[in-house]
Coordinates of C-alpha atoms in Angstrom, one line a residue:
X1 CA 29.3 -1.7 -8.5
X2 CA 28.4 -4.8 -6.6
X3 CA 31.7 -6.6 -7.2
X4 CA 33.6 -3.5 -6.1
X5 CA 32.2 -4.0 -2.6
X6 CA 33.6 -7.6 -2.2
X7 CA 36.4 -6.7 -3.4
X8 CA 36.6 -8.6 -6.6
X9 CA 38.0 -8.0 -10.0
X10 CA 35.8 -5.8 -12.2
X11 CA 33.7 -7.4 -15.0
X12 CA 32.5 -5.5 -18.0
X13 CA 29.2 -7.3 -18.5
X14 CA 26.8 -9.7 -16.7
X15 CA 27.2 -11.9 -19.8
X16 CA 30.8 -12.5 -19.1
X17 CA 31.3 -16.3 -18.7
X18 CA 32.8 -16.5 -15.3
X19 CA 31.8 -17.4 -11.8
X20 CA 31.0 -13.9 -10.6
X21 CA 28.7 -13.1 -13.5
X22 CA 26.9 -16.4 -13.0
X23 CA 26.1 -15.5 -9.4
X24 CA 25.1 -12.0 -10.2
X25 CA 22.8 -13.2 -13.0
X26 CA 21.1 -15.5 -10.6
X27 CA 20.6 -12.9 -7.9
X28 CA 19.9 -9.7 -10.0
X29 CA 16.2 -10.1 -10.5
X30 CA 15.5 -11.5 -7.0
X31 CA 17.4 -8.6 -5.5
X32 CA 15.4 -6.0 -7.5
X33 CA 12.1 -7.7 -6.6
X34 CA 13.1 -7.7 -2.9
X35 CA 13.7 -4.0 -3.0
X36 CA 10.6 -3.2 -4.9
X37 CA 8.4 -5.2 -2.6
X38 CA 9.8 -3.4 0.4
X39 CA 8.6 0.1 -0.7
X40 CA 6.3 1.9 -3.1
X41 CA 8.9 3.6 -5.2
X42 CA 7.4 6.3 -7.4
X43 CA 9.4 5.1 -10.5
X44 CA 8.0 1.6 -10.0
X45 CA 4.3 2.6 -9.7
X46 CA 2.0 1.6 -12.5
X47 CA -1.8 1.9 -13.2
X48 CA -3.7 -0.6 -15.3
X49 CA -7.3 -1.4 -16.2
X50 CA -7.8 -5.0 -15.2
X51 CA -9.2 -7.8 -17.4
X52 CA -12.2 -9.8 -16.2
X53 CA -11.8 -13.5 -15.5
X54 CA -14.4 -16.1 -14.3
X55 CA -15.5 -15.3 -10.8
X56 CA -15.5 -18.3 -8.5
X57 CA -16.5 -16.3 -5.4
X58 CA -19.7 -14.6 -6.5
X59 CA -21.2 -14.7 -3.0
X60 CA -18.4 -12.5 -1.7
X61 CA -17.4 -10.3 -4.7
X62 CA -19.1 -9.1 -7.8
X63 CA -16.1 -9.3 -10.1
X64 CA -12.8 -11.2 -10.5
X65 CA -9.8 -9.8 -12.4
X66 CA -6.6 -11.1 -13.8
X67 CA -3.5 -9.8 -11.9
X68 CA -0.8 -7.9 -13.8
X69 CA 2.1 -10.2 -14.7
X70 CA 4.6 -7.7 -13.3
X71 CA 2.8 -7.3 -10.0
X72 CA 5.2 -6.8 -7.0
X73 CA 2.5 -5.5 -4.6
X74 CA -1.0 -4.0 -5.0
X75 CA -1.4 -0.5 -3.8
X76 CA -4.9 0.7 -4.4
X77 CA -8.0 -0.3 -6.3
X78 CA -9.2 3.0 -7.5
X79 CA -12.7 4.0 -6.3
X80 CA -14.0 4.6 -9.8
X81 CA -14.3 2.6 -13.1
X82 CA -11.8 2.8 -15.9
X83 CA -14.6 4.2 -17.9
X84 CA -14.7 7.3 -15.7
X85 CA -11.3 8.6 -16.7
X86 CA -8.8 8.2 -19.5
X87 CA -5.9 9.6 -17.4
X88 CA -3.0 7.3 -16.6
X89 CA -1.5 9.8 -14.1
X90 CA -2.7 9.9 -10.5
X91 CA -4.5 13.1 -9.5
X92 CA -4.0 14.0 -5.9
X93 CA -6.4 15.8 -3.5
X94 CA -5.6 17.8 -0.4
X95 CA -8.0 15.6 1.6
X96 CA -5.3 13.0 2.1
X97 CA -5.1 10.0 4.3
X98 CA -6.5 11.7 7.4
X99 CA -10.0 10.9 6.0
X100 CA -9.1 7.4 5.1
X101 CA -9.8 7.8 1.4
X102 CA -7.0 5.5 0.2
X103 CA -8.7 2.5 1.7
X104 CA -12.2 3.4 0.5
X105 CA -12.4 0.6 -2.1
X106 CA -12.1 -3.0 -0.7
X107 CA -10.5 -5.8 -2.7
X108 CA -9.0 -9.2 -2.0
X109 CA -6.3 -11.1 -3.8
X110 CA -6.2 -14.9 -3.9
X111 CA -5.6 -17.7 -6.3
X112 CA -3.9 -15.4 -8.8
X113 CA -7.0 -13.2 -9.0
X114 CA -8.1 -9.8 -7.7
X115 CA -11.7 -9.7 -6.4
X116 CA -13.7 -6.5 -6.0
X117 CA -17.0 -4.8 -6.4
X118 CA -16.1 -2.3 -9.1
X119 CA -16.9 -2.9 -12.8
X120 CA -14.0 -1.9 -15.0
X121 CA -11.5 -1.9 -12.1
X122 CA -8.3 0.1 -12.3
X123 CA -5.4 -1.1 -10.1
X124 CA -2.5 1.0 -9.0
X125 CA 0.4 -1.2 -8.1
X126 CA 4.1 -1.6 -7.7
X127 CA 5.8 -3.4 -10.5
X128 CA 8.8 -5.8 -10.2
X129 CA 10.0 -4.9 -13.7
X130 CA 11.7 -1.5 -14.0
X131 CA 14.3 -0.3 -16.6
X132 CA 17.6 0.6 -15.1
X133 CA 17.5 4.1 -16.5
X134 CA 14.6 4.8 -14.1
X135 CA 16.6 3.9 -11.0
X136 CA 17.4 6.8 -8.7
X137 CA 21.1 7.0 -7.5
X138 CA 20.2 5.8 -4.0
X139 CA 18.2 2.9 -5.3
X140 CA 21.0 1.8 -7.6
X141 CA 23.4 2.0 -4.6
X142 CA 21.0 -0.1 -2.5
X143 CA 20.7 -2.6 -5.3
X144 CA 24.5 -2.9 -5.6
X145 CA 24.9 -3.5 -1.9
X146 CA 22.1 -6.0 -1.8
X147 CA 23.7 -7.9 -4.7
X148 CA 27.1 -7.8 -3.0
X149 CA 25.7 -9.2 0.2
X150 CA 24.2 -12.1 -1.7
X151 CA 27.2 -13.1 -3.7
X152 CA 30.1 -12.4 -1.4
X153 CA 30.0 -15.9 0.2
X154 CA 30.0 -18.0 -2.9
X155 CA 32.7 -15.8 -4.5
X156 CA 34.9 -14.8 -1.5
X157 CA 33.9 -17.2 1.3
X158 CA 34.2 -14.3 3.7
X159 CA 31.6 -14.3 6.5
X160 CA 32.9 -11.1 8.1
X161 CA 32.5 -9.2 4.9
X162 CA 29.1 -10.7 4.4
X163 CA 27.9 -9.3 7.7
X164 CA 29.3 -5.9 6.9
X165 CA 27.6 -5.9 3.5
X166 CA 24.3 -7.0 5.0
X167 CA 24.4 -4.0 7.4
X168 CA 25.4 -1.6 4.6
X169 CA 22.6 -2.9 2.4
X170 CA 20.0 -2.3 5.1
X171 CA 21.2 1.3 5.6
X172 CA 21.3 1.9 1.9
X173 CA 17.8 0.5 1.5
X174 CA 16.4 2.8 4.2
X175 CA 18.1 5.8 2.6
X176 CA 16.7 4.9 -0.8
X177 CA 13.2 4.7 0.7
X178 CA 13.5 8.0 2.5
X179 CA 14.9 9.7 -0.6
X180 CA 11.9 8.4 -2.6
X181 CA 9.4 9.8 0.0
X182 CA 11.2 13.1 0.1
X183 CA 11.0 13.4 -3.7
X184 CA 7.3 13.2 -3.7
X185 CA 5.6 14.5 -0.6
X186 CA 2.2 14.0 -2.2
X187 CA 2.6 10.3 -1.7
X188 CA 1.1 10.8 1.7
X189 CA -2.1 12.1 0.0
X190 CA -4.9 10.4 -1.7
X191 CA -5.4 9.7 -5.4
X192 CA -9.1 10.5 -5.8
X193 CA -9.7 13.1 -8.6
X194 CA -11.6 16.3 -7.9
X195 CA -14.7 15.2 -9.9
X196 CA -15.1 12.1 -7.7
X197 CA -14.6 14.1 -4.5
X198 CA -17.3 16.4 -5.7
X199 CA -19.7 13.4 -6.1
X200 CA -18.9 12.4 -2.6
X201 CA -19.9 15.8 -1.2
X202 CA -16.6 17.5 -0.9
X203 CA -17.1 19.9 -3.8
X204 CA -17.6 23.0 -1.7
X205 CA -14.4 22.4 0.2
X206 CA -12.0 22.0 -2.7

């Protein structure tokens, strides 16, 4: 798909030993990471119970945790311990962001660690490792154009086409983000499960 935008002859595999495949191999993972760091795509959202590591900032935070190896961007440190729930699927509430619930749990990332004040912390985050069969059509299109904009110069030496592809990639990226938000309108709402909201005094309103 990316080479078709140059234009350039089609190749059947990224393993083909030729100049085009070499450039695509070099840019494929950086291009994916660039797109995934730009937006919280539903298909790239993960949740994991973090592993404790030695805490070198005990005067600021109670706990220190190892970051996931596939972390693209942290989203939320859930406001409850991993011992409070066995679910791996976010449960959403009608309360939503208007009450600021998504930022209720503070944390800090530094030096390859996540610092927080919750024992057994669970992090919801965007991963930079996603199987291709999970891509939406618009994300795949945005990825193809992003790749094309990165390899057009070393392959074709065409600055005019590079400018066109950069603009096309920007448009495709925004369309992929809008499509993702429209697919799940609950993303504007908060992740706190009902039993935790009840503990916080919202039980009579649910």
